[in-house]
Structures are given as C-alpha cells and as structure tokens.
Short mmCIF file of C-alpha atoms and ligand atoms in Angstrom, two decimals:
data_model
loop_
_atom_site.label_atom_id
_atom_site.label_comp_id
_atom_site.label_asym_id
_atom_site.label_seq_id
_atom_site.Cartn_x
_atom_site.Cartn_y
_atom_site.Cartn_z
CA MET A 69 0.00 0.00 0.00
CA SER A 70 2.76 2.44 0.90
CA ASP A 71 4.47 1.77 -2.47
CA ARG A 72 1.24 2.46 -4.26
CA ARG A 73 0.71 5.60 -2.23
CA THR A 74 4.21 6.81 -3.00
CA PHE A 75 3.71 6.10 -6.69
CA LEU A 76 0.41 7.96 -6.81
CA LYS A 77 1.86 10.88 -4.92
CA THR A 78 4.84 11.00 -7.28
CA ALA A 79 2.58 10.58 -10.29
CA GLY A 80 0.61 13.61 -9.14
CA VAL A 81 3.70 15.78 -8.82
CA LEU A 82 5.19 14.59 -12.11
CA THR A 83 1.96 15.23 -13.95
CA ALA A 84 1.82 18.70 -12.41
CA ALA A 85 5.37 19.42 -13.59
CA ALA A 86 4.62 18.10 -17.09
CA ALA A 87 1.50 20.21 -17.35
CA LEU A 88 3.39 23.35 -16.38
CA TRP A 89 6.18 22.75 -18.88
CA LYS A 90 5.91 24.33 -22.34
CA PRO A 91 8.19 23.60 -25.36
CA SER A 92 9.28 27.26 -25.41
CA ASP A 93 10.79 26.74 -21.97
CA LEU A 94 13.47 24.55 -23.53
CA PHE A 95 15.08 27.66 -25.00
CA ALA A 96 14.38 30.10 -22.21
CA SER A 97 16.75 29.24 -19.42
CA SER A 98 15.88 32.30 -17.34
CA ARG A 99 12.17 31.43 -17.47
CA MET A 100 13.00 27.84 -16.62
CA ALA A 101 14.88 29.07 -13.60
CA THR A 102 11.85 31.10 -12.55
CA LYS A 103 9.56 28.13 -13.02
CA LYS A 104 11.93 25.84 -11.12
CA SER A 105 11.56 28.06 -8.08
CA GLY A 106 7.92 27.48 -9.08
CA ASN A 107 6.47 29.35 -6.18
CA LYS A 108 3.66 31.18 -8.02
CA ASN A 109 2.32 28.09 -9.75
CA LEU A 110 -0.47 26.10 -8.18
CA GLN A 111 0.92 22.63 -7.41
CA LEU A 112 -1.44 19.76 -6.60
CA GLU A 113 -0.41 16.52 -4.91
CA TRP A 114 -2.51 13.76 -3.43
CA GLU A 115 -2.35 10.55 -1.47
CA ASN A 116 -4.79 7.67 -1.16
CA PHE A 117 -5.83 6.88 2.41
CA MET A 118 -8.12 4.20 3.86
CA GLY A 119 -10.33 5.46 6.67
CA LYS A 120 -10.85 2.67 9.21
CA MET A 121 -14.14 2.85 11.07
CA LYS A 122 -14.41 2.16 14.80
CA TYR A 123 -17.58 0.12 14.26
CA THR A 124 -19.15 -1.69 11.32
CA PHE A 125 -21.36 0.98 9.80
CA THR A 126 -24.81 -0.21 8.74
CA ILE A 127 -27.42 1.90 7.02
CA SER A 128 -30.55 0.92 5.14
CA GLY A 129 -29.08 -1.17 2.32
CA SER A 130 -25.38 -1.66 3.19
CA SER A 131 -22.65 -2.31 5.79
CA ARG A 132 -18.97 -1.43 5.74
CA THR A 133 -15.88 -1.11 7.97
CA GLU A 134 -13.71 1.27 5.92
CA THR A 135 -14.07 4.23 3.59
CA PRO A 136 -11.67 5.06 0.74
CA ILE A 137 -10.37 8.63 0.97
CA VAL A 138 -8.00 10.77 -1.09
CA ILE A 139 -6.20 13.61 0.69
CA THR A 140 -5.10 16.50 -1.56
CA LYS A 141 -2.54 19.27 -1.01
CA LEU A 142 -2.35 22.51 -3.00
CA THR A 143 0.80 24.60 -2.72
CA TRP A 144 1.40 28.18 -3.91
CA ASP A 145 4.09 30.70 -3.04
CA GLY A 146 5.25 28.80 0.02
CA TYR A 147 1.70 28.36 1.38
CA SER A 148 -0.29 25.13 1.33
CA GLY A 149 -3.81 23.90 1.89
CA TYR A 150 -5.31 20.43 2.36
CA GLY A 151 -8.43 18.94 0.85
CA GLU A 152 -10.24 15.61 0.84
CA ALA A 153 -12.45 13.33 -1.21
CA ALA A 154 -14.28 10.72 0.91
CA MET A 155 -16.08 7.99 -1.00
CA PRO A 156 -18.76 5.80 0.55
CA PRO A 157 -19.71 3.19 -2.10
CA TYR A 158 -23.12 4.66 -2.95
CA LEU A 159 -21.47 7.87 -4.20
CA GLY A 160 -20.08 6.03 -7.25
CA GLU A 161 -16.53 7.38 -6.94
CA THR A 162 -13.35 5.44 -6.12
CA GLN A 163 -9.76 6.34 -5.30
CA ALA A 164 -8.90 5.44 -8.93
CA SER A 165 -11.59 7.73 -10.38
CA VAL A 166 -10.51 10.57 -8.07
CA ASN A 167 -6.85 10.06 -9.06
CA GLU A 168 -7.83 10.21 -12.74
CA PHE A 169 -9.90 13.34 -12.18
CA LEU A 170 -7.09 15.08 -10.29
CA LYS A 171 -4.69 14.34 -13.16
CA LYS A 172 -7.12 16.20 -15.44
CA VAL A 173 -7.17 19.14 -13.00
CA VAL A 174 -3.37 19.23 -13.03
CA ALA A 175 -3.16 18.99 -16.82
CA GLY A 176 -6.15 21.07 -17.86
CA VAL A 177 -7.05 23.59 -15.16
CA LEU A 178 -4.17 24.60 -12.91
CA PRO A 179 -1.82 25.75 -15.71
CA LYS A 180 -4.45 28.39 -16.62
CA PHE A 181 -4.33 29.97 -13.18
CA ASN A 182 -1.50 31.41 -11.14
CA ASN A 183 -3.69 33.03 -8.51
CA PRO A 184 -5.49 30.87 -5.92
CA PHE A 185 -7.77 33.80 -5.03
CA GLN A 186 -9.66 33.15 -8.28
CA ILE A 187 -11.70 30.44 -6.53
CA GLU A 188 -14.80 31.14 -8.62
CA ASP A 189 -13.06 30.72 -11.97
CA ILE A 190 -10.88 27.82 -10.85
CA MET A 191 -13.82 25.83 -9.47
CA ALA A 192 -16.00 26.66 -12.49
CA ALA A 193 -13.23 25.18 -14.68
CA VAL A 194 -12.88 22.13 -12.39
CA ASP A 195 -16.66 21.59 -12.45
CA LYS A 196 -16.70 21.64 -16.26
CA LEU A 197 -14.25 18.72 -16.47
CA SER A 198 -17.05 16.19 -15.89
CA THR A 199 -20.72 15.87 -14.94
CA ASN A 200 -20.22 13.96 -11.71
CA ASN A 201 -17.02 13.38 -9.64
CA THR A 202 -18.42 15.63 -6.90
CA ALA A 203 -16.09 14.25 -4.19
CA ALA A 204 -13.04 14.70 -6.45
CA LYS A 205 -14.14 18.28 -7.15
CA ALA A 206 -14.62 18.86 -3.41
CA SER A 207 -11.06 17.69 -2.77
CA VAL A 208 -9.79 20.54 -4.97
CA ASP A 209 -12.26 23.10 -3.59
CA ILE A 210 -11.44 22.33 0.05
CA ALA A 211 -7.67 22.50 -0.55
CA LEU A 212 -8.14 25.80 -2.38
CA HIS A 213 -10.14 27.30 0.49
CA ASP A 214 -7.62 26.07 3.07
CA LEU A 215 -4.80 27.52 0.96
CA VAL A 216 -6.46 30.94 0.51
CA GLY A 217 -7.45 31.09 4.18
CA ASN A 218 -3.86 30.30 5.13
CA ILE A 219 -2.55 33.06 2.83
CA ILE A 220 -5.01 35.61 4.24
CA GLY A 221 -4.38 34.32 7.75
CA GLN A 222 -8.11 34.00 8.57
CA PRO A 223 -10.66 31.17 8.98
CA TRP A 224 -13.48 30.88 6.44
CA TRP A 225 -16.31 31.37 8.95
CA LYS A 226 -14.76 34.78 9.56
CA ILE A 227 -14.13 35.62 5.88
CA TRP A 228 -17.80 34.78 5.24
CA GLY A 229 -18.89 36.95 8.18
CA PHE A 230 -20.54 34.20 10.26
CA ASN A 231 -20.87 34.23 14.05
CA PRO A 232 -19.14 31.11 15.42
CA ASN A 233 -21.40 31.17 18.51
CA ASP A 234 -24.34 30.30 16.25
CA ALA A 235 -22.90 26.85 15.39
CA PRO A 236 -25.11 24.06 16.78
CA CYS A 237 -24.15 20.87 18.57
CA THR A 238 -23.34 18.03 16.23
CA SER A 239 -25.32 14.84 16.28
CA TYR A 240 -23.45 11.58 16.76
CA THR A 241 -24.62 8.47 14.94
CA ILE A 242 -25.50 5.29 16.78
CA GLY A 243 -25.44 2.79 13.92
CA TYR A 244 -27.71 -0.21 13.63
CA ASP A 245 -26.54 -3.47 15.13
CA ALA A 246 -28.40 -6.76 15.52
CA SER A 247 -26.91 -7.23 19.00
CA ASP A 248 -28.50 -5.36 21.93
CA ASP A 249 -25.15 -5.49 23.73
CA VAL A 250 -23.35 -3.73 20.88
CA VAL A 251 -26.07 -1.06 20.64
CA ASN A 252 -25.87 -0.51 24.41
CA GLU A 253 -22.10 -0.17 24.11
CA LYS A 254 -22.56 2.46 21.39
CA ILE A 255 -25.11 4.35 23.52
CA GLN A 256 -22.57 4.37 26.36
CA GLU A 257 -19.85 5.70 24.03
CA ALA A 258 -22.24 8.44 22.83
CA SER A 259 -22.92 9.72 26.35
CA TRP A 260 -21.07 13.00 25.56
CA THR A 261 -23.39 13.96 22.72
CA LYS A 262 -26.33 16.37 23.00
CA VAL A 263 -27.99 14.94 19.85
CA ILE A 264 -28.11 11.27 18.89
CA LYS A 265 -28.60 10.37 15.23
CA VAL A 266 -30.18 7.02 14.42
CA LYS A 267 -30.27 5.39 11.00
CA LEU A 268 -33.64 3.71 10.48
CA GLY A 269 -35.33 2.15 7.48
CA MET A 270 -34.84 -1.50 8.44
CA SER A 271 -37.97 -3.48 9.46
CA GLU A 272 -40.53 -1.87 11.82
CA LYS A 273 -39.45 -4.31 14.54
CA GLU A 274 -35.75 -3.42 14.18
CA ASP A 275 -36.39 0.34 13.85
CA LYS A 276 -38.49 0.42 17.03
CA ARG A 277 -36.02 -1.86 18.83
CA MET A 278 -33.20 0.66 18.17
CA ILE A 279 -35.24 3.59 19.50
CA ASN A 280 -36.49 1.62 22.52
CA LEU A 281 -32.93 0.55 23.43
CA ILE A 282 -31.78 4.18 23.35
CA ARG A 283 -34.79 5.46 25.27
CA ALA A 284 -34.21 2.83 27.97
CA LYS A 285 -30.85 4.52 28.64
CA THR A 286 -31.26 8.22 27.85
CA ASN A 287 -33.73 10.95 26.86
CA THR A 288 -31.15 12.82 24.73
CA VAL A 289 -32.85 14.33 21.67
CA ILE A 290 -32.73 12.09 18.57
CA CYS A 291 -32.45 12.92 14.84
CA ILE A 292 -33.67 10.20 12.48
CA ASP A 293 -32.19 9.33 9.10
CA ALA A 294 -34.32 6.82 7.18
CA ASN A 295 -31.89 6.86 4.21
CA GLN A 296 -34.79 6.30 1.75
CA GLY A 297 -35.59 3.07 3.61
CA TRP A 298 -39.38 3.44 4.15
CA LYS A 299 -41.38 2.10 1.23
CA ASP A 300 -44.92 3.33 1.94
CA LYS A 301 -45.99 6.89 2.77
CA HIS A 302 -48.70 5.85 5.27
CA TYR A 303 -46.23 3.61 7.10
CA ALA A 304 -43.65 6.42 7.07
CA LEU A 305 -46.12 8.90 8.56
CA ASP A 306 -47.15 6.39 11.26
CA MET A 307 -43.47 5.89 12.14
CA ILE A 308 -42.88 9.67 12.27
CA ASN A 309 -45.85 10.09 14.64
CA TRP A 310 -44.51 7.25 16.81
CA LEU A 311 -41.06 8.91 16.84
CA TYR A 312 -42.52 12.36 17.59
CA GLU A 313 -43.71 11.02 20.95
CA ARG A 314 -40.15 9.88 21.78
CA ASN A 315 -38.26 13.19 21.74
CA VAL A 316 -37.19 13.02 18.09
CA ASN A 317 -36.67 16.41 16.44
CA MET A 318 -36.28 15.76 12.70
CA ILE A 319 -36.51 13.17 9.94
CA GLU A 320 -34.02 12.87 7.09
CA GLN A 321 -35.01 11.39 3.72
CA PRO A 322 -37.98 9.19 4.74
CA MET A 323 -38.46 7.65 1.28
CA SER A 324 -36.68 7.17 -2.05
CA LYS A 325 -35.58 10.32 -3.85
CA LEU A 326 -37.63 9.02 -6.78
CA LEU A 327 -40.87 9.38 -4.76
CA LEU A 328 -40.99 13.14 -4.37
CA ASP A 329 -44.81 13.33 -4.42
CA ASP A 330 -45.05 10.78 -1.58
CA ILE A 331 -42.45 12.72 0.40
CA ALA A 332 -44.40 15.95 -0.16
CA TRP A 333 -47.51 14.16 1.16
CA ILE A 334 -45.57 13.15 4.31
CA THR A 335 -44.07 16.63 4.76
CA GLU A 336 -47.52 18.22 4.63
CA ARG A 337 -48.70 16.02 7.52
CA SER A 338 -45.52 15.45 9.53
CA PRO A 339 -45.27 16.87 13.07
CA LEU A 340 -41.47 16.87 12.56
CA PRO A 341 -39.29 18.71 10.01
CA VAL A 342 -38.53 16.52 6.96
CA ILE A 343 -35.08 17.14 5.46
CA ALA A 344 -33.72 16.18 2.02
CA ASP A 345 -30.41 14.33 1.85
CA GLU A 346 -30.26 11.89 -1.06
CA SER A 347 -32.78 14.16 -2.88
CA CYS A 348 -30.48 17.17 -2.62
CA GLN A 349 -27.07 16.90 -4.19
CA ARG A 350 -26.28 20.34 -5.58
CA LEU A 351 -27.43 23.95 -5.71
CA THR A 352 -29.66 23.37 -8.72
CA ASP A 353 -31.65 20.66 -6.88
CA ILE A 354 -32.95 23.06 -4.24
CA PRO A 355 -35.79 24.92 -6.06
CA LYS A 356 -37.65 21.70 -6.96
CA LEU A 357 -37.51 20.53 -3.33
CA LYS A 358 -39.30 23.61 -2.02
CA GLY A 359 -42.66 22.34 -0.74
CA ALA A 360 -41.63 18.67 -0.82
CA PHE A 361 -39.25 18.99 2.15
CA HIS A 362 -38.91 21.50 4.99
CA GLY A 363 -35.17 21.75 4.40
CA ILE A 364 -31.97 20.34 2.95
CA ASN A 365 -28.85 18.57 4.18
CA ILE A 366 -25.70 20.07 2.63
CA LYS A 367 -22.71 17.75 2.26
CA LEU A 368 -19.46 18.87 0.66
CA MET A 369 -18.89 15.50 -1.05
CA LYS A 370 -22.23 15.85 -2.85
CA CYS A 371 -22.11 19.53 -3.76
CA THR A 372 -18.44 19.90 -4.91
CA GLY A 373 -17.21 21.75 -1.84
CA MET A 374 -17.30 24.94 0.18
CA ARG A 375 -17.93 27.38 -2.67
CA GLU A 376 -21.20 25.74 -3.68
CA ALA A 377 -22.16 24.94 -0.06
CA ARG A 378 -22.04 28.67 0.71
CA GLU A 379 -24.31 29.34 -2.29
CA MET A 380 -26.72 26.62 -1.13
CA VAL A 381 -27.01 28.34 2.25
CA THR A 382 -27.99 31.59 0.52
CA LEU A 383 -30.52 29.94 -1.81
CA ALA A 384 -32.15 27.86 0.95
CA ASN A 385 -32.43 30.98 3.11
CA ALA A 386 -34.07 32.85 0.22
CA LEU A 387 -36.59 30.00 -0.20
CA HIS A 388 -37.26 29.86 3.58
CA MET A 389 -36.01 26.29 3.78
CA LYS A 390 -34.32 24.84 6.84
CA LEU A 391 -30.65 23.90 6.76
CA MET A 392 -28.53 21.03 7.95
CA VAL A 393 -24.87 20.28 7.29
CA GLY A 394 -23.80 16.64 7.11
CA CYS A 395 -20.84 14.51 6.16
CA MET A 396 -19.66 11.13 4.95
CA THR A 397 -17.12 9.18 6.99
CA GLU A 398 -14.44 11.85 6.61
CA THR A 399 -11.21 12.92 8.26
CA SER A 400 -10.90 16.22 10.12
CA VAL A 401 -9.97 17.89 6.80
CA ALA A 402 -13.43 17.71 5.23
CA ILE A 403 -15.20 17.91 8.61
CA SER A 404 -13.40 21.19 9.43
CA ALA A 405 -14.32 22.50 5.98
CA ALA A 406 -18.02 21.67 6.43
CA ALA A 407 -17.95 23.16 9.94
CA GLN A 408 -17.28 26.61 8.44
CA ILE A 409 -20.97 26.88 7.43
CA ALA A 410 -22.24 25.42 10.72
CA PRO A 411 -23.22 28.88 12.11
CA LYS A 412 -25.89 29.07 9.39
CA VAL A 413 -27.59 25.71 10.00
CA GLU A 414 -30.18 24.36 12.45
CA TRP A 415 -28.75 20.83 12.56
CA ALA A 416 -25.19 19.62 12.12
CA ASP A 417 -24.15 16.03 11.63
CA LEU A 418 -20.38 16.36 11.60
CA ASP A 419 -19.26 13.25 13.44
CA GLY A 420 -17.42 11.56 10.53
CA ASN A 421 -13.98 12.07 12.06
CA TYR A 422 -15.19 10.70 15.43
CA LEU A 423 -16.35 7.52 13.68
CA LEU A 424 -12.84 7.03 12.26
CA GLY A 425 -10.19 5.19 14.22
CA ASN A 426 -7.29 6.66 12.18
CA ASP A 427 -8.01 10.37 11.58
CA CYS A 428 -4.87 11.86 9.98
CA PHE A 429 -5.51 15.51 10.99
CA ASP A 430 -6.58 17.59 13.96
CA GLY A 431 -9.16 20.24 13.12
CA MET A 432 -12.56 21.41 14.28
CA LYS A 433 -13.12 20.57 17.93
CA LEU A 434 -16.29 19.59 19.70
CA VAL A 435 -16.73 21.10 23.15
CA ASP A 436 -19.57 19.38 25.06
CA GLY A 437 -20.85 18.27 21.66
CA LYS A 438 -20.94 21.83 20.27
CA ILE A 439 -19.09 22.66 17.05
CA THR A 440 -16.37 25.08 18.15
CA LEU A 441 -14.84 27.22 15.41
CA GLU A 442 -11.43 28.47 16.38
CA ASP A 443 -9.72 31.64 15.16
CA LYS A 444 -7.13 29.74 13.11
CA PRO A 445 -6.30 30.40 9.43
CA GLY A 446 -7.93 28.41 6.64
CA LEU A 447 -9.64 25.31 8.01
CA GLY A 448 -7.55 25.32 11.21
CA LEU A 449 -5.85 22.01 10.39
CA THR A 450 -2.81 20.36 11.94
CA LYS A 451 -1.45 17.20 10.34
CA LYS A 452 -0.92 14.34 12.78
CA PRO A 453 2.55 12.85 12.50
CA GLY A 454 3.23 9.53 10.84
CA ILE A 455 -0.10 8.78 9.15
CA ILE A 456 0.13 10.31 5.68
CA ASN A 457 3.15 11.54 3.75
CA LEU A 458 1.76 14.71 2.13
MG1 LIG B 101 -28.60 11.16 5.43
#
C-alpha cells in the first residue's frame, strides 16, 4: 500500500510538472529558472488513504468497515492547503476515479491559473471537467479554500462573516446493530453527545427496537435518518408520529428520492421537520424541493465543496427552507471545511472524524458536543505525525 501511495503521490507531482512545462521553456533558461523556483504556480499533490471505522457501519441497504479517501494538497508561493475526497460506495466514486480526475485538474485547469484567489473561476473550470465526480471536485475546492485562508491568515467562517457562537451541537450516529449489547455499548460511548442520530429504514421491529434501546438509557434528543428506507408513505407517517412522541426532532429522507410526491404528502402532515439528503445533491436541486421537504442537508462531497455549499445556504435561506450540514465518513480535513458553514444551520451532523479510528488531521473541535470554530487560518488544520506523507 505504501508503495502504491508513493507512486500515486509521485505521479501527481510529475503530472503537475509536465502540465506546467511548455516547449518554449526549452530555450528560455531564465524562465525555466523562474519556473523551477515554481512558487507562483499552483501545485497539486494527493495521497490515497483508507479510513478505518471504529464500528461496522450499517445503514438501510449496506454495511462497511472502511471508507476510501483521497487527501489533496495545493501549494502556492510557500503556502499550502489540504483537501479531501471521501467515498462511501453509494457515491459512485473510487480512489482510482478521483486520481484520474485530479490528473485532469493538473493537466487542464491549474496551468491556466496562477492566482489561488480566483476560486470562482478555478472551481467553475474544475466543475466543467465532468458531470459527476463531486467528491473529487470537493477535494480541490477544500484544498483551495484552506490555501487561501492560510494566505489571508483568517478562517473561512470569519471571511464569510458568520458568528461562530451560532454553530449548533453536532449529532453523533449510533449505527444499527443486531446485538442489543453492541447497541448498548454504542449508547454508552455516545454519552457525551447532545444529539443522537439514528439510522432507520430496516424493518418496523428493528427500527423500534433501536429507538427503545436508546430510550431505555437516555432521553437525549434524537435525529432520524431513514436513508430512503421506508417504502410506503402511510407507514412512514405512522413511524414519524410514533417517533414524535419519543423526543425526536427531525426526519431525514424518509423515502426514495424518486418518490418526491409521496415525500411531499408526508411533509404536509408530519409533526417533525422533513429534510432532504439523497434528494439534494447540488445547488440546482434546491428549487424543486421547495414544498416537498422542509429543508436540505448540505454535504461537501455531494455539492463539490465549500464554494457551492455557501451558495446553497444563501438559496435555501431565500426560499425559507431549513438547513442542515452533514458529512460522509471523513477525516478532520473535510469535517473542518463543512464546519465553516455550521453557524448558518439548524442541525449539524459532523461526526465523521469521530467515527474514524485513524483520523490523519486535527481540526474542528467539539466542546460538550458543540461545534467550536477556532480563530485559526484556513480550516484550522494540523497534520498528525506519521499517518500520511503529504
Ligand atoms: Mg442522510
């Protein structure tokens, strides 16, 4: 694995150098010397990383114990910034597809820019490279924001003018397990959290068993994520009413994203806010969800990163829709990036780094479960020693 990592890292640097080189440079030794110092060119490197989860993670439809991740690093004029693509299987991206995409960024986008402050134009060019690859795009966007924040010497919540005190507590997911003992162990481990998130959408018996096990131990408020798992709107509404009586405060994606009319029917009758996750990938999805959901869950890996996430906040506010920020299983790089918009949301589900046993960075801190945005440049990241080579 380390050989492969080294190769990919080297491949990234070599491709960057090749893309920056022009035939005319062969005869222009002074320009070559300038380019060799290279400090005003945007340089992109990356490294594949396997996120190991503390527990087997089960949601409606799948189980897994690790998540493939690619960590990126952008360098310019002696400054650097880190980014991340995290790829749960349902997203349709892999480390290989992210590596291929990043090679295209190095060859086709970065040579056109020598100024990282042009985030709008750079990310518009990155977005045009393909229709999908949203996690790969996010890995460039996040590194670019970290880089620019580091150059300016300010965090993004501050550049955007947000009040860090407005950031909510994060929820912490207690994943499904068939064993009562394992669920009880997870409840014990989650005792620090102010908001428990539970993934439902299994059978009625198993869904109610999970909630009853938690309620036997604690009355901490619960957020529900059905992950499209409920198949019938009447059943879904009955479940929501049952949950409403058990100190639950919101429902994420009760039914398939293909059943928007059924979801709208539920939303109209639900005593709890109904929030779009799988139904809401990018900015352009939001207008059609107005009326069908009370709000949206923004995730950087779906929406291509911080630039578009900030725009989604503005559009959702304009449409009077509620806001949530969520995550995949991610390291502190992407979690700290998502946390920058936390002051603008009602619910935050930024526990991805806590679910990892091998986080390679320190970043956003939780204090008594509350997202705490520090006054540190960029995303406020510190690389932990000995885990990745970037
Ligand atoms: Mg969800």
